[in-house]
PDB file of C-alpha atoms in Angstrom:
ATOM      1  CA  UNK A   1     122.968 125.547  78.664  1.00  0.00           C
ATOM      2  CA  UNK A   2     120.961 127.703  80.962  1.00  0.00           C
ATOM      3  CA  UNK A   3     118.639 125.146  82.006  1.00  0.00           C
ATOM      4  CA  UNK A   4     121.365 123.143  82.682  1.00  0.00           C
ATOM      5  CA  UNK A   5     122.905 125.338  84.845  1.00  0.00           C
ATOM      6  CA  UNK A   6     119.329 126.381  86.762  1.00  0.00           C
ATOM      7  CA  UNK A   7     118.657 122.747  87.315  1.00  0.00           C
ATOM      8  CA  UNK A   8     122.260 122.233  89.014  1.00  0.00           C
ATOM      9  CA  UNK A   9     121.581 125.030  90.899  1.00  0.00           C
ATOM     10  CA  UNK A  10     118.039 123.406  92.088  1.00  0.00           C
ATOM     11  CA  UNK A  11     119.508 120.449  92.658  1.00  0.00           C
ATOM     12  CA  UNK A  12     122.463 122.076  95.317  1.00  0.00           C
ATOM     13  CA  UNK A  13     119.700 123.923  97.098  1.00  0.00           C
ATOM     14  CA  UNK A  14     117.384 121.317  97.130  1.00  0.00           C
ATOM     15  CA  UNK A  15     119.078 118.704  99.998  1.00  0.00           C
ATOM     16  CA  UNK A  16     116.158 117.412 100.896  1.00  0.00           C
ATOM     17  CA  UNK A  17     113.015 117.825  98.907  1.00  0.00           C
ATOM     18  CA  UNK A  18     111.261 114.757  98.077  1.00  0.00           C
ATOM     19  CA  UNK A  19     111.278 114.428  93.990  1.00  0.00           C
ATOM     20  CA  UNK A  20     112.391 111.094  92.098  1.00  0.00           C
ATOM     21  CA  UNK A  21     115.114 110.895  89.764  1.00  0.00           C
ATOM     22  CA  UNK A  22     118.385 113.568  89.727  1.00  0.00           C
ATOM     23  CA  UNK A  23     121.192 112.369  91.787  1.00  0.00           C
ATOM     24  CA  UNK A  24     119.759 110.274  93.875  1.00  0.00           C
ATOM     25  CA  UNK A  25     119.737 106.942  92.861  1.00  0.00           C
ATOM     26  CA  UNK A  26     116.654 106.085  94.723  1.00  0.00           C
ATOM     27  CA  UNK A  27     113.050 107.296  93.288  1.00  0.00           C
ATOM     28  CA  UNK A  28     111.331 107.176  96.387  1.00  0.00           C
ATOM     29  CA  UNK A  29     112.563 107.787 100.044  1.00  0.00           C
ATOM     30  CA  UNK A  30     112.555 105.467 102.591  1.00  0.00           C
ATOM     31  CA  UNK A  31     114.177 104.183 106.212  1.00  0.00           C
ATOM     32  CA  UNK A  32     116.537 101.242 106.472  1.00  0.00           C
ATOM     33  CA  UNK A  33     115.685  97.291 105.617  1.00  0.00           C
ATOM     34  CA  UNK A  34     115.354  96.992 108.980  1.00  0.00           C
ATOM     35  CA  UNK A  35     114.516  98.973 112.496  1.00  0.00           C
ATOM     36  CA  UNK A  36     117.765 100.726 113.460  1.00  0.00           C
ATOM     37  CA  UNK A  37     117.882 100.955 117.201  1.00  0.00           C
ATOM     38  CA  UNK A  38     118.776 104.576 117.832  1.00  0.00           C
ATOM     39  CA  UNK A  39     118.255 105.047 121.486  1.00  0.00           C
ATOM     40  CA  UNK A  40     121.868 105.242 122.188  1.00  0.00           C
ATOM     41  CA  UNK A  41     122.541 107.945 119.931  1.00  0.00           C
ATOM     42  CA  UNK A  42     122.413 111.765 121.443  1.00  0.00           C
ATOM     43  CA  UNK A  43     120.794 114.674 120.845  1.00  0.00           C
ATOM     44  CA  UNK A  44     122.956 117.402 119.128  1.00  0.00           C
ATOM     45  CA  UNK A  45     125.380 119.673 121.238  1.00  0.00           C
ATOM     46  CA  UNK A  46     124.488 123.413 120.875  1.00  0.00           C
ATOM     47  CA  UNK A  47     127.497 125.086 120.178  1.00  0.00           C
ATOM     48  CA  UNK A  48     128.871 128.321 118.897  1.00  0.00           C
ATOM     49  CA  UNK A  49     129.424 127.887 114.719  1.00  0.00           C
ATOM     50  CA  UNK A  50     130.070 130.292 111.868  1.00  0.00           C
ATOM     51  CA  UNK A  51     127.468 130.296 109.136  1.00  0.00           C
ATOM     52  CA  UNK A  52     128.436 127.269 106.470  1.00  0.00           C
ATOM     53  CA  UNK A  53     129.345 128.605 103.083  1.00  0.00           C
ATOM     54  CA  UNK A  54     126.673 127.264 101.600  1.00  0.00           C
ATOM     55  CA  UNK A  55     123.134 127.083 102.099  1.00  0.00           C
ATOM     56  CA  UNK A  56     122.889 130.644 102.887  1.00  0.00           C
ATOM     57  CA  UNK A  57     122.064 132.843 100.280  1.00  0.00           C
ATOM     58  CA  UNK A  58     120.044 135.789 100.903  1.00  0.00           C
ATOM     59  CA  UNK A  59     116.773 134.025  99.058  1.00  0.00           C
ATOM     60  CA  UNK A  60     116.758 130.989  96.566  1.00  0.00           C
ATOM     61  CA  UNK A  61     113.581 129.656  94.151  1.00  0.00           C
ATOM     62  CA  UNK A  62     112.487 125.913  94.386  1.00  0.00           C
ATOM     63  CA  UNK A  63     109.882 124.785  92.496  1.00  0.00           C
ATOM     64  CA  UNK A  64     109.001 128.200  91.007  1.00  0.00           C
ATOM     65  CA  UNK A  65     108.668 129.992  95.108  1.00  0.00           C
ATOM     66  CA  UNK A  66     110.935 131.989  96.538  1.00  0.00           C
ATOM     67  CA  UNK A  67     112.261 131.439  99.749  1.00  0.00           C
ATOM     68  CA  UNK A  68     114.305 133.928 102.376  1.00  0.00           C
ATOM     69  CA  UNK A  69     117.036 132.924 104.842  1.00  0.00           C
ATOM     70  CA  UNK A  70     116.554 134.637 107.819  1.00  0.00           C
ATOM     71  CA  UNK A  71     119.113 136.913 109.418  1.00  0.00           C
ATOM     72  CA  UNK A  72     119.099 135.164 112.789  1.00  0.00           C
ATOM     73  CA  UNK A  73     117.553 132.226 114.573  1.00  0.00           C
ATOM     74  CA  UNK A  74     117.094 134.331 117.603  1.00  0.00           C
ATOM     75  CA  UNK A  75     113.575 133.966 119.763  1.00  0.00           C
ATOM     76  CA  UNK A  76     112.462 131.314 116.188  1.00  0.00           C
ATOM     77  CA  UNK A  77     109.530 129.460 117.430  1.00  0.00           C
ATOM     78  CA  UNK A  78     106.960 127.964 114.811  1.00  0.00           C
ATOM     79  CA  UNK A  79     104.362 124.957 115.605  1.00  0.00           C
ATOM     80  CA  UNK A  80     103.446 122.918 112.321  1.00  0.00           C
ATOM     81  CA  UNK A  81     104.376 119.774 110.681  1.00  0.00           C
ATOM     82  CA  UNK A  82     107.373 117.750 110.407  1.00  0.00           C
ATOM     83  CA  UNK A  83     108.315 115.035 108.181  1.00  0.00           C
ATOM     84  CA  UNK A  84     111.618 112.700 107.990  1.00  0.00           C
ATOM     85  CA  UNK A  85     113.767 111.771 105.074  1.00  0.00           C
ATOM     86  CA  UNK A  86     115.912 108.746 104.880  1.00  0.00           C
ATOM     87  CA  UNK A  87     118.151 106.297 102.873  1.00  0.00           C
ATOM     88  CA  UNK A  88     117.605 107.937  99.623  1.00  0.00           C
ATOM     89  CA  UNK A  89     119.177 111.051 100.794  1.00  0.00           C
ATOM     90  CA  UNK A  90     121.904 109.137 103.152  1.00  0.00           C
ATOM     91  CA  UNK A  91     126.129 109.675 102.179  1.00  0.00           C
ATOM     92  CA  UNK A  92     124.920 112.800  99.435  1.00  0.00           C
ATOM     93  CA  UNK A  93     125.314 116.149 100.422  1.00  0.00           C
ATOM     94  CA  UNK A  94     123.212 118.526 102.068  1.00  0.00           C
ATOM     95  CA  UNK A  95     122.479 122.110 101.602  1.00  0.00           C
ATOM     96  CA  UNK A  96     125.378 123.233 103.358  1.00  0.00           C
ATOM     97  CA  UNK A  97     128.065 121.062 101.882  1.00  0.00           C
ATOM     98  CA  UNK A  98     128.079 118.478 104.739  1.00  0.00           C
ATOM     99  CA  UNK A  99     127.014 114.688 103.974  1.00  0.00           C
ATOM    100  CA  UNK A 100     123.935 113.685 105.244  1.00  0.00           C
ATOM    101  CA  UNK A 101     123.569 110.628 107.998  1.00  0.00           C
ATOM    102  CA  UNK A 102     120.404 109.807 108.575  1.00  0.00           C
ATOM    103  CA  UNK A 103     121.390 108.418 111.828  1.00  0.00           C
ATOM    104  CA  UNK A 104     122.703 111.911 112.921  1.00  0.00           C
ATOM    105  CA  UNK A 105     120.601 114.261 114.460  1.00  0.00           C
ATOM    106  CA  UNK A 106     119.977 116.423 111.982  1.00  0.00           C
ATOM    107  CA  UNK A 107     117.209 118.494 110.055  1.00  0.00           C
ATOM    108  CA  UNK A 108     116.050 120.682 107.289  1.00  0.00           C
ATOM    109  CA  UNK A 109     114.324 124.123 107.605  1.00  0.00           C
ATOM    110  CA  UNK A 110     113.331 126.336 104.549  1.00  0.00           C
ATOM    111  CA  UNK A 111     114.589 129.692 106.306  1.00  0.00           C
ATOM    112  CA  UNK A 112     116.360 129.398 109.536  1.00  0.00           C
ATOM    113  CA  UNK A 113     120.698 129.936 108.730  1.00  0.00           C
ATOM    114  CA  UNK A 114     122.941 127.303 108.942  1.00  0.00           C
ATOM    115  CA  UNK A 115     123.875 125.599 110.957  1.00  0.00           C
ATOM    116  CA  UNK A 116     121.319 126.308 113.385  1.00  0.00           C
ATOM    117  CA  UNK A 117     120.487 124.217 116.373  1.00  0.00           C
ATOM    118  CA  UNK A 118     116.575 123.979 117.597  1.00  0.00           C
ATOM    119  CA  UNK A 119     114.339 121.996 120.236  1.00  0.00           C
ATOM    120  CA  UNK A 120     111.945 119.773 118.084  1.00  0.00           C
ATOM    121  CA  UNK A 121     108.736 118.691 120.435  1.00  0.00           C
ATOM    122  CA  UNK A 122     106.434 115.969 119.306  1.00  0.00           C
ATOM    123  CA  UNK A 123     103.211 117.505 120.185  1.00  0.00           C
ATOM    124  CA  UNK A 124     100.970 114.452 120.455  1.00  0.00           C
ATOM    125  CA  UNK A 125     103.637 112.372 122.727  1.00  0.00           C
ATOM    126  CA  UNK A 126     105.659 115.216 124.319  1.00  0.00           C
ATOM    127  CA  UNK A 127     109.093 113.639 123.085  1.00  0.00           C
ATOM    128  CA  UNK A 128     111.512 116.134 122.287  1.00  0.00           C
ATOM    129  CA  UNK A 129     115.083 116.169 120.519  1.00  0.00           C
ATOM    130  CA  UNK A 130     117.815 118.520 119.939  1.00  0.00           C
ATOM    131  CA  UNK A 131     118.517 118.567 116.170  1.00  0.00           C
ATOM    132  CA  UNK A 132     121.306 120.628 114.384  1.00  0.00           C
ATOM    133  CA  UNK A 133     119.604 122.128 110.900  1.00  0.00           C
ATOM    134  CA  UNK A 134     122.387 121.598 107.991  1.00  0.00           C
ATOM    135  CA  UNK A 135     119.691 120.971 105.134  1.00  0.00           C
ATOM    136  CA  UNK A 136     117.082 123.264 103.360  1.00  0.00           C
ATOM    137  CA  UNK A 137     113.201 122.049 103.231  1.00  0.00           C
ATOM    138  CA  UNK A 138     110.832 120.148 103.534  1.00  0.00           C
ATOM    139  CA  UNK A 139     109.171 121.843 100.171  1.00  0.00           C
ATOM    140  CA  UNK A 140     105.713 120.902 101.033  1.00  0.00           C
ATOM    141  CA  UNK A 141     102.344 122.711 102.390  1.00  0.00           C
ATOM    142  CA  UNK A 142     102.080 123.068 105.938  1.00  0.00           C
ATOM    143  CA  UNK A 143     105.702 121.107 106.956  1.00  0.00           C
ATOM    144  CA  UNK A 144     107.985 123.697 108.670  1.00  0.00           C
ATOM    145  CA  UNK A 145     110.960 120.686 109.487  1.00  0.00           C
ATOM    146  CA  UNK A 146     111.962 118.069 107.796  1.00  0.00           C
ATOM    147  CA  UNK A 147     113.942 115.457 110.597  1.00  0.00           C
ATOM    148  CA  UNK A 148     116.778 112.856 110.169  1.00  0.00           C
ATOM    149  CA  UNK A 149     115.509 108.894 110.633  1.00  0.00           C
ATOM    150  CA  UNK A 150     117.061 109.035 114.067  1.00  0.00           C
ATOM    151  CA  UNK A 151     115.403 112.270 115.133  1.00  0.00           C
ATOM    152  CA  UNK A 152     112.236 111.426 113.610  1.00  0.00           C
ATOM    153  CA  UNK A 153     112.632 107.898 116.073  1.00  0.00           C
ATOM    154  CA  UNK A 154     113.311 109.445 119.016  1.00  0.00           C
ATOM    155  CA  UNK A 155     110.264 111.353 118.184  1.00  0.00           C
ATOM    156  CA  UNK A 156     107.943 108.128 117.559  1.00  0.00           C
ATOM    157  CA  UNK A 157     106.745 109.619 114.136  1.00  0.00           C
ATOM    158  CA  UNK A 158     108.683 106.620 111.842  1.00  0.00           C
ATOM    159  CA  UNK A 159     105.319 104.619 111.463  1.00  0.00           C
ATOM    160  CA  UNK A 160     103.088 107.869 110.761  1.00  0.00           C
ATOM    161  CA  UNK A 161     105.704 109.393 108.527  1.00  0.00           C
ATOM    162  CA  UNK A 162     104.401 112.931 109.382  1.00  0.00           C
ATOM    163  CA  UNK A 163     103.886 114.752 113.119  1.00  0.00           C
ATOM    164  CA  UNK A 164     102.651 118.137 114.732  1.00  0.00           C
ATOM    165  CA  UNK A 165     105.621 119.817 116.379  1.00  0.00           C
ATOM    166  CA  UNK A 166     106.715 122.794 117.590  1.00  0.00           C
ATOM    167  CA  UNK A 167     110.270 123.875 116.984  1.00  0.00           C
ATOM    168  CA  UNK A 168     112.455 126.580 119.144  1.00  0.00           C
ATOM    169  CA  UNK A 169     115.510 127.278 118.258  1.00  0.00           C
ATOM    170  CA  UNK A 170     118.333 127.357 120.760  1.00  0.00           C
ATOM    171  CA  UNK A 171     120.586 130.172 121.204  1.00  0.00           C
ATOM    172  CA  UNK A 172     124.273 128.119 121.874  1.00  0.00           C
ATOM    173  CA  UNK A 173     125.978 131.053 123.994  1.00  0.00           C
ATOM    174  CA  UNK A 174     123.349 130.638 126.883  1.00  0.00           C
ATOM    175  CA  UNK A 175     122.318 127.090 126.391  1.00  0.00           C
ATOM    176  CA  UNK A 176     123.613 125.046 129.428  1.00  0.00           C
ATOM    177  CA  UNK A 177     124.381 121.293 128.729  1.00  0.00           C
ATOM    178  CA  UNK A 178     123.041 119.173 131.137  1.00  0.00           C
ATOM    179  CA  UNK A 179     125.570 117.769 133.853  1.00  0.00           C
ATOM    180  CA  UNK A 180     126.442 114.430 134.100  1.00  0.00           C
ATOM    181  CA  UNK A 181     128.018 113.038 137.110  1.00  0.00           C
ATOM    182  CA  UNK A 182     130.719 110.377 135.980  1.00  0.00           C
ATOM    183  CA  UNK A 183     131.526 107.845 138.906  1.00  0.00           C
ATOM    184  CA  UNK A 184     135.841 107.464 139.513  1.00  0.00           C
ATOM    185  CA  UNK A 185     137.441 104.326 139.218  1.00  0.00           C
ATOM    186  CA  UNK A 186     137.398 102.885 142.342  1.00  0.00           C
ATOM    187  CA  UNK A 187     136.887  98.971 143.950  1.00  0.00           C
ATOM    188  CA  UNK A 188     133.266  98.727 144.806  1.00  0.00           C
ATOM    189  CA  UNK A 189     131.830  97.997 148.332  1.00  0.00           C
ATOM    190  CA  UNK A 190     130.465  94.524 149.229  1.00  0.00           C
ATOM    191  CA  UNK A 191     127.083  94.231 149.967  1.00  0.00           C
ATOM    192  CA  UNK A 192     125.897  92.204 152.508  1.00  0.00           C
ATOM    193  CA  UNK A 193     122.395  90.612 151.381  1.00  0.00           C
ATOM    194  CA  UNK A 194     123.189  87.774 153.816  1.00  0.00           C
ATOM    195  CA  UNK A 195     124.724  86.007 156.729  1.00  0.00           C
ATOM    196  CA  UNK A 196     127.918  85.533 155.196  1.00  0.00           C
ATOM    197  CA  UNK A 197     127.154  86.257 151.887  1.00  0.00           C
ATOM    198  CA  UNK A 198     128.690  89.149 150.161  1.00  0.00           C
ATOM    199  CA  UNK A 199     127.769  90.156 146.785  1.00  0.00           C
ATOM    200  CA  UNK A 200     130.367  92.442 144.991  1.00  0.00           C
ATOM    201  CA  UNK A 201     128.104  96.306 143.301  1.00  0.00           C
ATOM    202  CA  UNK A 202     129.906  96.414 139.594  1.00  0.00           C
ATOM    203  CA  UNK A 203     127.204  98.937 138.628  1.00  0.00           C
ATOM    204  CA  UNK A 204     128.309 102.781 137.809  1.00  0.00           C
ATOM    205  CA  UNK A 205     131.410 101.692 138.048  1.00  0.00           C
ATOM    206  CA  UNK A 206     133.682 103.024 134.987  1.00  0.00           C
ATOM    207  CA  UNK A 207     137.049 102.006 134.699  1.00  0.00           C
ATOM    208  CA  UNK A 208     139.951 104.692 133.658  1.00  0.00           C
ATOM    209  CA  UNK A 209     141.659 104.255 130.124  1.00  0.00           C
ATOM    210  CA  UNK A 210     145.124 104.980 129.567  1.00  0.00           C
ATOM    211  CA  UNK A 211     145.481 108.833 129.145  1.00  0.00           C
ATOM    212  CA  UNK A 212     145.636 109.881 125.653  1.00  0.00           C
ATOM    213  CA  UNK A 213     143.725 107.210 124.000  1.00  0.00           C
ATOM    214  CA  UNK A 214     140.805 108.126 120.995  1.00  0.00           C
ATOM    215  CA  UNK A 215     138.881 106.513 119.056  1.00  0.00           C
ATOM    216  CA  UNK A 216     139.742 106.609 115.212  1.00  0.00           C
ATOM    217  CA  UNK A 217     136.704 106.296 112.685  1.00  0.00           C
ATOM    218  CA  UNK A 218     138.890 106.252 109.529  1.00  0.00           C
ATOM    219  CA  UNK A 219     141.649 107.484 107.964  1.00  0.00           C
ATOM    220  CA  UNK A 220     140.743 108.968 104.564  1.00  0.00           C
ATOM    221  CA  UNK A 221     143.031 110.232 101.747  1.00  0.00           C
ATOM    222  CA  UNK A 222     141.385 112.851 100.614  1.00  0.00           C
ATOM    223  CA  UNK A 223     140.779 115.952 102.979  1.00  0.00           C
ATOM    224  CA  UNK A 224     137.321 117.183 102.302  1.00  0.00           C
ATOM    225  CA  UNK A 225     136.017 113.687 102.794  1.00  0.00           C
ATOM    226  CA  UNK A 226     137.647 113.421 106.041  1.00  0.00           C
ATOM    227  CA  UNK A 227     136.433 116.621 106.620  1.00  0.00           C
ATOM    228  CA  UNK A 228     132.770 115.678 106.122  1.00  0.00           C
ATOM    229  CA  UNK A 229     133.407 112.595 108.279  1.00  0.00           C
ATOM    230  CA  UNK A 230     134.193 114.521 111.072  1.00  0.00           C
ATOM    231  CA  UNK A 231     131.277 117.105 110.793  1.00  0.00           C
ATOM    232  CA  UNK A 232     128.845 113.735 111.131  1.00  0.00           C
ATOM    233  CA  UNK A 233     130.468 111.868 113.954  1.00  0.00           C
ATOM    234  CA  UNK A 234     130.732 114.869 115.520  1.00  0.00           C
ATOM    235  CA  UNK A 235     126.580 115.818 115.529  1.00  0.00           C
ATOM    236  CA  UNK A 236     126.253 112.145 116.129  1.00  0.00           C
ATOM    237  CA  UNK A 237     128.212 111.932 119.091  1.00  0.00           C
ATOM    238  CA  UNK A 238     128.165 115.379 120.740  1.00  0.00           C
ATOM    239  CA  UNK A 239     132.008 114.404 121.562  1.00  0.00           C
ATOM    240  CA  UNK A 240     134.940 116.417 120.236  1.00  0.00           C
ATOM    241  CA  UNK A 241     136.789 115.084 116.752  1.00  0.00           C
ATOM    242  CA  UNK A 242     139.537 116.344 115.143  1.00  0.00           C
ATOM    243  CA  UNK A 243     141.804 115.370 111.861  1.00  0.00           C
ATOM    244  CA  UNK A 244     145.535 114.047 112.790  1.00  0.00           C
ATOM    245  CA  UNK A 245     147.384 113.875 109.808  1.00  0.00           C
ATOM    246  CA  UNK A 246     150.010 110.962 108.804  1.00  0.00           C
ATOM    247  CA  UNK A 247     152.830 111.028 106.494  1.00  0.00           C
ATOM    248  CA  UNK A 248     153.426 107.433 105.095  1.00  0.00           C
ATOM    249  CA  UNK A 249     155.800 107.352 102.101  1.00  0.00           C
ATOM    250  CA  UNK A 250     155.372 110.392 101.438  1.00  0.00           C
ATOM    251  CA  UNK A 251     151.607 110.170 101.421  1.00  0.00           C
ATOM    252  CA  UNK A 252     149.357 111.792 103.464  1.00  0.00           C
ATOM    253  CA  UNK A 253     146.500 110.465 105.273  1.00  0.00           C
ATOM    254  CA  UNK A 254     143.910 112.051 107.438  1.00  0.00           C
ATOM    255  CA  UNK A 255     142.921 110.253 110.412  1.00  0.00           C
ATOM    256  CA  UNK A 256     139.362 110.963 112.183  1.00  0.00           C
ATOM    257  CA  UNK A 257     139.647 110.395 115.631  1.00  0.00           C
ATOM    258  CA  UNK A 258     136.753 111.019 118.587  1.00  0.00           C
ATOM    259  CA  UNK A 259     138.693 111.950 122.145  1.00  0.00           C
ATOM    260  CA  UNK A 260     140.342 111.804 123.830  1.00  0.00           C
ATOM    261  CA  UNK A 261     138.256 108.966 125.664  1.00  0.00           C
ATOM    262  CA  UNK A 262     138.270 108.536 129.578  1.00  0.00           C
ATOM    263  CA  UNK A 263     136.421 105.497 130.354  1.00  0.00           C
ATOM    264  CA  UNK A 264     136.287 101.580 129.419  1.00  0.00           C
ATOM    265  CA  UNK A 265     132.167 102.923 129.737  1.00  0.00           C
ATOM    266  CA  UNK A 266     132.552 105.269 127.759  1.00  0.00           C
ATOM    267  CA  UNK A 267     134.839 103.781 124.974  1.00  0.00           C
ATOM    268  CA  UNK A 268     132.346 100.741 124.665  1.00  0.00           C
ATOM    269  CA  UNK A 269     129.116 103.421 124.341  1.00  0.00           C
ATOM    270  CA  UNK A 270     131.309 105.318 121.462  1.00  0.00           C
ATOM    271  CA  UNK A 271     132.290 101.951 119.910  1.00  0.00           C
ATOM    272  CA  UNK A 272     128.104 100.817 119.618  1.00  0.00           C
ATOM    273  CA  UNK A 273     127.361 103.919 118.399  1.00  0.00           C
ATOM    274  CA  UNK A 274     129.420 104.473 115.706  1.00  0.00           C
ATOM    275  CA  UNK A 275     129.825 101.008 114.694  1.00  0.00           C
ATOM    276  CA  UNK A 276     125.869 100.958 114.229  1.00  0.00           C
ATOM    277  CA  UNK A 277     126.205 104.490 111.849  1.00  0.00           C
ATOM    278  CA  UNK A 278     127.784 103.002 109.519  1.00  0.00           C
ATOM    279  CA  UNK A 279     131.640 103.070 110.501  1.00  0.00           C
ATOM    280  CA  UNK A 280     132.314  99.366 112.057  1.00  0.00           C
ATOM    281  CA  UNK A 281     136.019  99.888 111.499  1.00  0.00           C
ATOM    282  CA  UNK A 282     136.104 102.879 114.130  1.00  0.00           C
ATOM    283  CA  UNK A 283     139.215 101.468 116.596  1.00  0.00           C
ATOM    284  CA  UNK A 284     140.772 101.954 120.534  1.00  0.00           C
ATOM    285  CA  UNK A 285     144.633 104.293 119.375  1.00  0.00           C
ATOM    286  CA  UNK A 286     146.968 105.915 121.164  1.00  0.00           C
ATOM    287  CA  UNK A 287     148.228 109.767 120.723  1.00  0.00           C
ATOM    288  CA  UNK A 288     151.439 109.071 118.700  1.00  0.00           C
TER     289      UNK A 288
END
């Protein structure tokens, strides 16, 4: 009974490290059938969080080693080598409680608390990403990160499975998200290319939605796994979510819904992006 109990307790700390059998039903770790375009999907939003539940423990043994969750992520910076986990880890649950998408951008570190979001630079290609760290590892020599598939994209590091980084970690109460200027509605100019011919400029052009519209991923019956929904699209989109209840015959259902959404532009980005994560039933709804 108690090595029952130790190896439950490996298994919950261990989201991430890279060992066959358990409960994953996968022996060995790999990306999607096919290329998944990422490009449209955006780094992770620094923000202010509490520390999750789990995943924090003063110190926890993997493998026999001892590791030590630091007190702060304050002034982190560490250069060494990052790896990327995939499909066999995708929908089970990280080291924090959360599920893990591997088309989030998201990341494991051995020490830093959760959540913690850092500045991952590729240090061959200077491509950098902001990931949010929900996961504990990678449990290997000389690997200090271990990225999401999208993350580990955006970095060009898929092919080579392994990269030289150097992560910072990013302090949310003075990090400044970049501004982004969002044209108005308005009828475009004509153009005159021509004697008489006038050609109409459609670009940067976003049309206005009807005020009060979202976007809703699903509507789940059980609360935790809306709840865990929510926590995903939310670090994949960098938009804001929330959980609307419904009572329908007396039974309740939790709706996930991204908003509230301002833009035809910006409704059709949202739409591609989630529909390619893995929620293709995500929907245009009104605030009722």
């Amino acid at each position: 009974m108690r090595l029952l109990a130790l190896l439950t307790t490996l298994l919950l700390l261990v989201g991430c490290s890279s060992g066959g059998g358990g409960r994953y039903s996968m022996k060995h770790d790999r990306g999607p059938a096919k290329p998944v375009d990422v490009s449209h999907v955006k780094d992770a939003v620094p923000k202010v969080e509490p520390r999750s539940r789990g995943g924090n423990k003063s110190s926890y043994v993997v493998f026999g080693k001892r590791y030590y969750v630091m007190n702060s992520a304050q002034g982190y910076r560490e250069r060494g080598g990052a790896s990327w986990y995939g499909k066999k880890f995708h929908g089970h649950t990280t080291s924090n409680g959360e599920t893990y998408n591997m088309y989030a951008m998201t990341a494991a570190h051995k020490s830093l608390p959760l959540p913690t979001y850092v500045r991952v630079t590729n240090l061959k290609n200077g491509r950098q990403v902001i990931v949010r760290v929900n996961d504990r590892g990678p449990f290997h020599a000389g690997r200090i990160i271990d990225l999401s598939y999208a993350a580990a994209s955006k970095l060009d590091m898929l092919r080579s499975g392994t990269a030289q980084v150097e992560v910072e970690a990013i302090d949310p109460r003075t990090w400044q998200k970049p501004t982004t200027l969002i044209a108005t509605a308005k009828t475009a100019a004509p153009v005159r290319t021509a004697p008489n011919v006038r050609v109409p400029v459609r670009d940067n052009v976003q049309r206005a939605v009807p005020v009060g519209q979202y976007l809703q991923v699903g509507a789940y019956s059980n609360r935790v796994a809306a709840e865990r929904v929510t926590e995903t699209v939310r670090a994949l989109t960098g938009q804001p979510v929330v959980i609307r209840n419904l009572d329908r015959n007396g039974r309740v259902l939790y709706r996930v819904q991204v908003g509230p959404v301002n833009s035809e532009t910006q409704v059709r980005d949202l739409l591609s992006q989630l529909e390619q994560s893995g929620y293709p039933d995500t929907h245009l709804v009104d605030l009722d």
